[in-house]
Coordinates of C-alpha atoms and ligand atoms in Angstrom, one line a residue:
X1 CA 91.7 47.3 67.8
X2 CA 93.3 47.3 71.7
X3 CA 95.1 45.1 72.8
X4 CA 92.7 42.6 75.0
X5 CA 93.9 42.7 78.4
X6 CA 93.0 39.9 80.4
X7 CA 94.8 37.7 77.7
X8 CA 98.0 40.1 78.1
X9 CA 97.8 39.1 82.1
X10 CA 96.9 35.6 81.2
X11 CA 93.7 35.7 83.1
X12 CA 90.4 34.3 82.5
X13 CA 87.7 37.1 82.4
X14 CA 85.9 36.4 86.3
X15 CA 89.5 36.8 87.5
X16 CA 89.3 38.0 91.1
X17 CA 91.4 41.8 91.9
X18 CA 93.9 39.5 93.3
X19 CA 94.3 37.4 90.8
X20 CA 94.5 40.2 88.6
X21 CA 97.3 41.8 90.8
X22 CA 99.1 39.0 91.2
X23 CA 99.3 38.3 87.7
X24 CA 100.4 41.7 87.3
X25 CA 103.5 41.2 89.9
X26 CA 104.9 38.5 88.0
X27 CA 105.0 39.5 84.5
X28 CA 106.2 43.1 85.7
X29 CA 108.7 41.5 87.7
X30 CA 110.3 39.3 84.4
X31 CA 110.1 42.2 81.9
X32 CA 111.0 45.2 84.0
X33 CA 113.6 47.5 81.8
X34 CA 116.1 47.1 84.8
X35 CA 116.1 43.1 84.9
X36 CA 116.2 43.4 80.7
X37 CA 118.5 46.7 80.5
X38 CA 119.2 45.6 76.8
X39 CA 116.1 44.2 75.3
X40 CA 114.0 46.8 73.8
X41 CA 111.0 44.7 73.5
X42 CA 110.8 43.5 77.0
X43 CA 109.9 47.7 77.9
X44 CA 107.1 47.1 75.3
X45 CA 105.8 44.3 77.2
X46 CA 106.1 46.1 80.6
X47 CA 104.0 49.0 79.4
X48 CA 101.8 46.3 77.1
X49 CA 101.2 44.8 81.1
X50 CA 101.2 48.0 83.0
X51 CA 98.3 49.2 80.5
X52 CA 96.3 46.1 81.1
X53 CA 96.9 46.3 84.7
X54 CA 95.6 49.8 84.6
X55 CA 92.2 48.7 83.0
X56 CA 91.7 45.6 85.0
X57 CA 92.4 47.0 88.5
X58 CA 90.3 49.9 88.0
X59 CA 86.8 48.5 88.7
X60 CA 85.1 51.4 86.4
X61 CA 87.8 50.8 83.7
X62 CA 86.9 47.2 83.6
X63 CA 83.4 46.8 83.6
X64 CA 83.5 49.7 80.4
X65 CA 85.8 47.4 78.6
X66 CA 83.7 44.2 79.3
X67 CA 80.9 46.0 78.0
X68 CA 82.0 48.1 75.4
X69 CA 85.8 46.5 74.7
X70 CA 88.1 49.8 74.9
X71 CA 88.3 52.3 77.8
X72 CA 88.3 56.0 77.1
X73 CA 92.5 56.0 77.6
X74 CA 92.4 53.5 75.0
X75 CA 90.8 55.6 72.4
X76 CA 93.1 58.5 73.0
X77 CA 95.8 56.6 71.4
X78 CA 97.6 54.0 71.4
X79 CA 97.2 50.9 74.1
X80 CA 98.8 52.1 77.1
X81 CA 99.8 55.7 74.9
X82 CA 102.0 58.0 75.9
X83 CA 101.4 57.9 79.3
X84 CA 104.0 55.7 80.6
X85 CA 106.7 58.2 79.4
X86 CA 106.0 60.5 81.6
X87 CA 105.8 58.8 84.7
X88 CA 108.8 56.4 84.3
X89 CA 108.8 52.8 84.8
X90 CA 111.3 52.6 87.6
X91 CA 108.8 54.1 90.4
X92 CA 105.6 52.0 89.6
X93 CA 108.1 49.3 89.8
X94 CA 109.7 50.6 93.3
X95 CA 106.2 51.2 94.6
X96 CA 105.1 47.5 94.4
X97 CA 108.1 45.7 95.4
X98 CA 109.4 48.3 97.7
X99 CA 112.8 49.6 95.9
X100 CA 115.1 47.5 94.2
X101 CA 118.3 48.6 96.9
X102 CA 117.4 47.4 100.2
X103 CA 119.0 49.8 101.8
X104 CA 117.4 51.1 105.8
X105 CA 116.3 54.5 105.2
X106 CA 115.4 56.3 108.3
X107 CA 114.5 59.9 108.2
X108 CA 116.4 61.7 110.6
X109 CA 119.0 59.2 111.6
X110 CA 121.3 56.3 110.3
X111 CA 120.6 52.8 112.3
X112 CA 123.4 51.3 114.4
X113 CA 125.5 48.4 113.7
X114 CA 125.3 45.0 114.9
X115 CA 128.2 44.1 117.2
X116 CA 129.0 40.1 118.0
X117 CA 130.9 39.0 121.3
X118 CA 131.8 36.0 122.6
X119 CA 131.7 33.9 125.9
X120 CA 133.2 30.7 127.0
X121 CA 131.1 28.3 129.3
X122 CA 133.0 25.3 130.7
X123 CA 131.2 22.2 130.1
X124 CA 129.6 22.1 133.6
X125 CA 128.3 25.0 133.1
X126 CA 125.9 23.4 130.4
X127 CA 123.6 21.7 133.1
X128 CA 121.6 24.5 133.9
X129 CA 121.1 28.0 132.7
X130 CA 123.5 30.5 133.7
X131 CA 124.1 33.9 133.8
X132 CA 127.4 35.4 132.4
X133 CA 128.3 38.6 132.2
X134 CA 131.1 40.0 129.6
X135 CA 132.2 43.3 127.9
X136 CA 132.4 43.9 124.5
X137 CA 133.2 46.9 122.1
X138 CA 130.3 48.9 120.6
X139 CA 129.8 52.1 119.4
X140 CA 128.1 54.6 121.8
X141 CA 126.5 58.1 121.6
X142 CA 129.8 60.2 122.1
X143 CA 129.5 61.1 126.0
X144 CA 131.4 64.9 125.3
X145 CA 128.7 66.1 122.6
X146 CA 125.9 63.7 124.0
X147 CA 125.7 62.6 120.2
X148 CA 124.8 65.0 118.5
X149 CA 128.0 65.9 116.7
X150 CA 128.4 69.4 118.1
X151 CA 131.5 71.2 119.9
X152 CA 129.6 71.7 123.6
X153 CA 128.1 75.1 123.6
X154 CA 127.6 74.9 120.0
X155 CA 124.5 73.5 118.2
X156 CA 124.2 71.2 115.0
X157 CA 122.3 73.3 112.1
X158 CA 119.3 71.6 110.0
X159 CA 120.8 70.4 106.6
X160 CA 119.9 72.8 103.8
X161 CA 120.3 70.0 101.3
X162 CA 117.0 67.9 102.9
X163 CA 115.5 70.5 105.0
X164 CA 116.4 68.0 108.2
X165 CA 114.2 65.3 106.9
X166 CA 117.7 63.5 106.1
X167 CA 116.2 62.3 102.7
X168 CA 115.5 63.9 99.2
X169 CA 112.7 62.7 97.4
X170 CA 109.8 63.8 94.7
X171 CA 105.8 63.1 94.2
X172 CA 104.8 61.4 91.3
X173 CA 101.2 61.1 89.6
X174 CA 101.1 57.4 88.3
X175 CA 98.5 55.1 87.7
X176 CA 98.7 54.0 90.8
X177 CA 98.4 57.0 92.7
X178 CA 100.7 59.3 93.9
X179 CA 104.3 57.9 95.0
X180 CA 106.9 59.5 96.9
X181 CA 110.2 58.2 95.9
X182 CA 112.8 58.9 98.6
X183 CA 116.6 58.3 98.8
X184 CA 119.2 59.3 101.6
X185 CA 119.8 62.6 101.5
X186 CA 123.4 62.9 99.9
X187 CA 125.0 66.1 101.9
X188 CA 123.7 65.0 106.1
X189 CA 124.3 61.3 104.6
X190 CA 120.2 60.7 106.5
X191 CA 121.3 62.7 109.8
X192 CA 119.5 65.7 108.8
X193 CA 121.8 68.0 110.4
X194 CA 125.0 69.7 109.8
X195 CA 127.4 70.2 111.6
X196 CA 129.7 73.6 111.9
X197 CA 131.7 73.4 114.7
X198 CA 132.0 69.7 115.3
X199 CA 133.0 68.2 118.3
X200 CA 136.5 67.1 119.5
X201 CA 135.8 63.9 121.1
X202 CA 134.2 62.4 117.9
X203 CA 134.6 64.5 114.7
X204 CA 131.2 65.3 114.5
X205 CA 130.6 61.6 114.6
X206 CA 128.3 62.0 117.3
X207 CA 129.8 58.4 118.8
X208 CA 132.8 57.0 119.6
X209 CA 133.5 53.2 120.8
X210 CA 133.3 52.1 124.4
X211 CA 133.8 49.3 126.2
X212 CA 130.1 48.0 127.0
X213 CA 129.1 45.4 130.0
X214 CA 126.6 43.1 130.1
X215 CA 125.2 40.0 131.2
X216 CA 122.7 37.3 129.2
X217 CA 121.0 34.5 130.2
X218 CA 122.5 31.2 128.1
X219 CA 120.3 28.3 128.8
X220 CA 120.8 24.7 129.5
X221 CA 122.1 22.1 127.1
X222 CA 123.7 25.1 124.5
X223 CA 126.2 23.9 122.1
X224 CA 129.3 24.9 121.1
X225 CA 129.1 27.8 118.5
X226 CA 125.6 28.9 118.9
X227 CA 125.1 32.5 119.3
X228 CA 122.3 34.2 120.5
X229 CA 120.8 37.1 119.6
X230 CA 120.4 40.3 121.9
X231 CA 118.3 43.0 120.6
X232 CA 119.0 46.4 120.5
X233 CA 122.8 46.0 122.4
X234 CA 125.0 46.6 119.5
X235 CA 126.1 50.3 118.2
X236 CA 123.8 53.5 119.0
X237 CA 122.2 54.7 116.2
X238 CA 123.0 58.2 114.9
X239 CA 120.0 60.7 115.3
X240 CA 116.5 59.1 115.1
X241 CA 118.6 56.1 114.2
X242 CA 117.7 52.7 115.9
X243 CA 120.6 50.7 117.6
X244 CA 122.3 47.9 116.2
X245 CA 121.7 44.0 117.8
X246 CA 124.7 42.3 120.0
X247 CA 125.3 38.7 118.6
X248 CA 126.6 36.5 121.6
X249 CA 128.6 33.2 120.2
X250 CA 128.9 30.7 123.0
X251 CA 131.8 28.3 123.2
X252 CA 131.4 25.6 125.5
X253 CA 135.9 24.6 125.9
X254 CA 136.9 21.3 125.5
X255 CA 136.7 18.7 128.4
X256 CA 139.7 16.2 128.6
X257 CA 137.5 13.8 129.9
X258 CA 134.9 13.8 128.0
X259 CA 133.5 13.9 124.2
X260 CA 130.0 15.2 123.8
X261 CA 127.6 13.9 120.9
X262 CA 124.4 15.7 121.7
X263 CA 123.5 15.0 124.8
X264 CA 125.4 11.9 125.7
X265 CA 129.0 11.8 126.8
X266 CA 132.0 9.4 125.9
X267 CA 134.7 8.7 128.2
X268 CA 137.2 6.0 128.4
X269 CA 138.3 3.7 130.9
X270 CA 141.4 1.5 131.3
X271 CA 140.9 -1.7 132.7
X272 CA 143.6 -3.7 134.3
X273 CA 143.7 -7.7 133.0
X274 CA 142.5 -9.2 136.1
X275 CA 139.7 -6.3 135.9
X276 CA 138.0 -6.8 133.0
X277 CA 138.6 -11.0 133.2
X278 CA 137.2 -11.1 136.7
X279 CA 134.7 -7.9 136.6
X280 CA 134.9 -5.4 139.5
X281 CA 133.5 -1.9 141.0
X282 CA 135.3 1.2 140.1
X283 CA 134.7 5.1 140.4
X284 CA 135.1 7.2 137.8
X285 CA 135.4 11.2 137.6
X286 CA 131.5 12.4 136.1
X287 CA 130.9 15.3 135.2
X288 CA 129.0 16.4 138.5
X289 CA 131.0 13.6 141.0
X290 CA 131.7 10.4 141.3
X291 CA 130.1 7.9 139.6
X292 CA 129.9 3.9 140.6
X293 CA 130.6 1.5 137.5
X294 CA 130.0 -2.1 137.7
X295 CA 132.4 -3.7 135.2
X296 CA 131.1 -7.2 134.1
X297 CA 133.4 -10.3 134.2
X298 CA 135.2 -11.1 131.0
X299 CA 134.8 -7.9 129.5
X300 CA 136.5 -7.1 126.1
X301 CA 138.7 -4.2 124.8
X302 CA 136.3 -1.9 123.4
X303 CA 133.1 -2.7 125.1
X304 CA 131.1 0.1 126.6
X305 CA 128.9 0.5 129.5
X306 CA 126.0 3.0 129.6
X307 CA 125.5 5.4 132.8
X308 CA 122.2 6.6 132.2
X309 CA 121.7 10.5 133.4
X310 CA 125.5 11.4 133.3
X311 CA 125.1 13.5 130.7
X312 CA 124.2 17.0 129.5
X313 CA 120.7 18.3 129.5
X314 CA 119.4 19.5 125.9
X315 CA 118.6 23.2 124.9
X316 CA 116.7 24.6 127.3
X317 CA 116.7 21.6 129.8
X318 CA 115.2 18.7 130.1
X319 CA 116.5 15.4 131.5
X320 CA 120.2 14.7 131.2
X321 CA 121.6 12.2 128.8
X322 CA 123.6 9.4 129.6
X323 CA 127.7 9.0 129.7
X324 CA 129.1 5.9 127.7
X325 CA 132.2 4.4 128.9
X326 CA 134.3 2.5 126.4
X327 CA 137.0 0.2 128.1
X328 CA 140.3 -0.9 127.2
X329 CA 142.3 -3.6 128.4
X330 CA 146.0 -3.0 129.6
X331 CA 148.8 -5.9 129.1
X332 CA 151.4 -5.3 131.8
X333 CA 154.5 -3.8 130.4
X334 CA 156.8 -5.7 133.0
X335 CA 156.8 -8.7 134.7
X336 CA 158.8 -9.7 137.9
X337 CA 160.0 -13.6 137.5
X338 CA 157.8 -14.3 140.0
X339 CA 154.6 -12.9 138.6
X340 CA 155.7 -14.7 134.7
X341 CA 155.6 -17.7 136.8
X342 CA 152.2 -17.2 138.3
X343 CA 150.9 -16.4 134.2
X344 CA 152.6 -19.4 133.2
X345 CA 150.8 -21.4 135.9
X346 CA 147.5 -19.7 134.7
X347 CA 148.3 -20.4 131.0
X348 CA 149.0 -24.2 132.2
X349 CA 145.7 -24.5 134.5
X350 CA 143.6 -23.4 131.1
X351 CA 145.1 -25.7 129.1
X352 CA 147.2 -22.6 127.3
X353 CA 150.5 -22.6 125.7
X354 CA 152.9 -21.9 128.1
X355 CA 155.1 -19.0 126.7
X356 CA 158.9 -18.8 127.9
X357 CA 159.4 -15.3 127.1
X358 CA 161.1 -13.3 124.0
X359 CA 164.8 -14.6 125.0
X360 CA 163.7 -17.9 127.0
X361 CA 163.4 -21.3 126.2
X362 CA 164.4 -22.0 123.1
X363 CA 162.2 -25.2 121.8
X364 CA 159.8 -25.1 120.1
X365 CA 156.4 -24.4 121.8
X366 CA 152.8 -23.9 120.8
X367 CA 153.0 -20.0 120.1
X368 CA 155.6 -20.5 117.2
X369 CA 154.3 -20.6 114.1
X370 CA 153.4 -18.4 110.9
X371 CA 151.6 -15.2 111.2
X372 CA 147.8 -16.0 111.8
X373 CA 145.8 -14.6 108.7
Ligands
ZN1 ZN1 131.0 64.1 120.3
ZN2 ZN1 120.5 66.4 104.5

């Protein structure tokens, strides 16, 4: 008695040809002989499938085993039979998930690399989009053969090996129709050509690297280390093949001034004593000009002050964040006698200790005393 297989595909009998298929992928998937290369029983089970498959995808197939429970392969032989032999696992398996290497295969040509650059923005330059133009390296069509890899006057010769098609491959009768398995043709390496006389410039190559020039659009608000993609701008391609992509990293350089979180920036400000105890007006150096700062009376070490819009536009624009200023307080590091006097007057008016200096004095006075905890 044959095997019954919707219960192989664990699917329920009014399974849709979807269902059916992508029942199908999965199990093939877990017990294909290359993901099991030493289990024996898991190539059972992947013919045991691929037989079940071939019933239940076939709509004539199917509706003779609903009716009469076997299909005429089934009473040939064995479930599935001999069948599977013959056509080899490995290319039903590459024609449903595409080939197991990944590889870009291009008849007639090898696709070009990808090439990176890198430009450095100030951070200014942020604010609004700019363009910048650079050169990089890439790899370009050799300009003494014109790329095709010949000496001038000479001509490249179709490869014998593929017949110029730049890949080998075979057709298959499966169960699934027939498949064409290809790979890159191992004596043009997928260019199709050969080469006699090659030319001096690139070894038959057919490129050689150049110094390329170009200019991209960054936009507003970019951060440091993002890179941007520019399509087709990296190496030519040899033959048919398609040109690589140019990967721009964009480094915005450090600002002395100013530390950027986002689009906010942080700066610092040193405030004199009297300053920050009696508040006051002062410019500071923004990032487009000068910017006004009203600093409140009494203000501590480490408070901030928000300027809203002083700071950097996000990607692709927008309004500008704000710049925080964080203040510190200087002590003076030297005092005439005459100015110690006036601090002592100050410290006397407010009902402060009076200090006498590191070396002065000499009595006791009311800044004496153990370490406060
Ligand atoms: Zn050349
Ligand atoms: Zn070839």
């Amino acid at each position: 008695m044959a095997t019954d297989p919707y219960g192989v595909l664990g699917v329920p009998r009014d399974a849709s040809a979807d269902e059916i298929k992508s029942a199908f992928r999965k199990l093939a998937r877990q017990y294909h002989p290359d993901v099991n290369p030493n289990d024996p029983t898991a190539e059972d089970k992947f013919k045991e499938v691929s037989a079940a498959y071939e019933i239940l995808s076939d709509p004539q197939k199917r509706a003779r085993y609903d009716q009469f429970g076997v299909t005429d392969d089934q009473q040939g032989g064995g479930p599935g039979g001999d069948f599977f032999q013959d056509v080899g696992v490995g290319d039903i398996f590459e024609a449903f998930f595409g080939g197991m290497g990944g590889q870009r295969r291009r008849t007639n040509g090898v696709d070009g690399e990808d090439v990176r650059a890198e430009v450095v923005l100030q951070l200014k330059d942020v604010l609004q989009s700019s363009e910048r133009k650079f050169t990089y390296r890439r790899n370009a069509k050799c300009s003494t053969c014109g790329g095709n890899g010949a000496r001038p006057g000479t001509q490249p010769v179709t490869c014998g090996t593929c017949q110029g098609q730049g890949v080998v491959g075979r057709v298959q009768q499966t169960i699934l129709g027939s498949i064409r398995t290809q790979t890159t043709c191992p004596t043009c390496q997928g260019t199709g050509r050969s080469i006699p006389d090659p030319c001096p410039t690139c070894r038959a190559r057919g490129r050689e690297a150049v110094t390329a020039e170009l200019t991209v659009t960054i936009p507003a608000g970019i951060e440091e280390g993002t890179t941007l993609r520019v399509g087709g701008k990296g190496s030519d391609g040899i033959g048919m093949g398609r040109p690589g992509d140019l990967y721009v990293t964009v480094h915005v350089a450090e600002d002395s001034r100013f530390e950027r979180e986002g689009r906010d920036l942080f700066a610092s400000l040193d405030l004199t004593f009297a300053q920050a105890a009696i508040g006051d007006t002062v410019t500071i150096e923004g990032l487009t000009g000068p910017v006004e700062l009203s600093v409140e009376a009494g203000t501590q070490p480490g408070a901030t002050k928000r300027v809203k819009g002083e700071g950097v536009p996000k990607l692709n624009g927008g309004p500008r964040g704000d710049l925080v200023v964080e203040f510190g307080v200087l002590v003076p590091k030297r005092l005439s006698a005459e100015e110690a006097d006036l601090l002592r007057e100050f410290a006397r008016k407010r009902g402060e200790p009076v200090p006498e200096g590191p070396s002065g004095g000499g009595f006791l006075g009311g800044l004496f005393g153990k370490k406060k905890k």
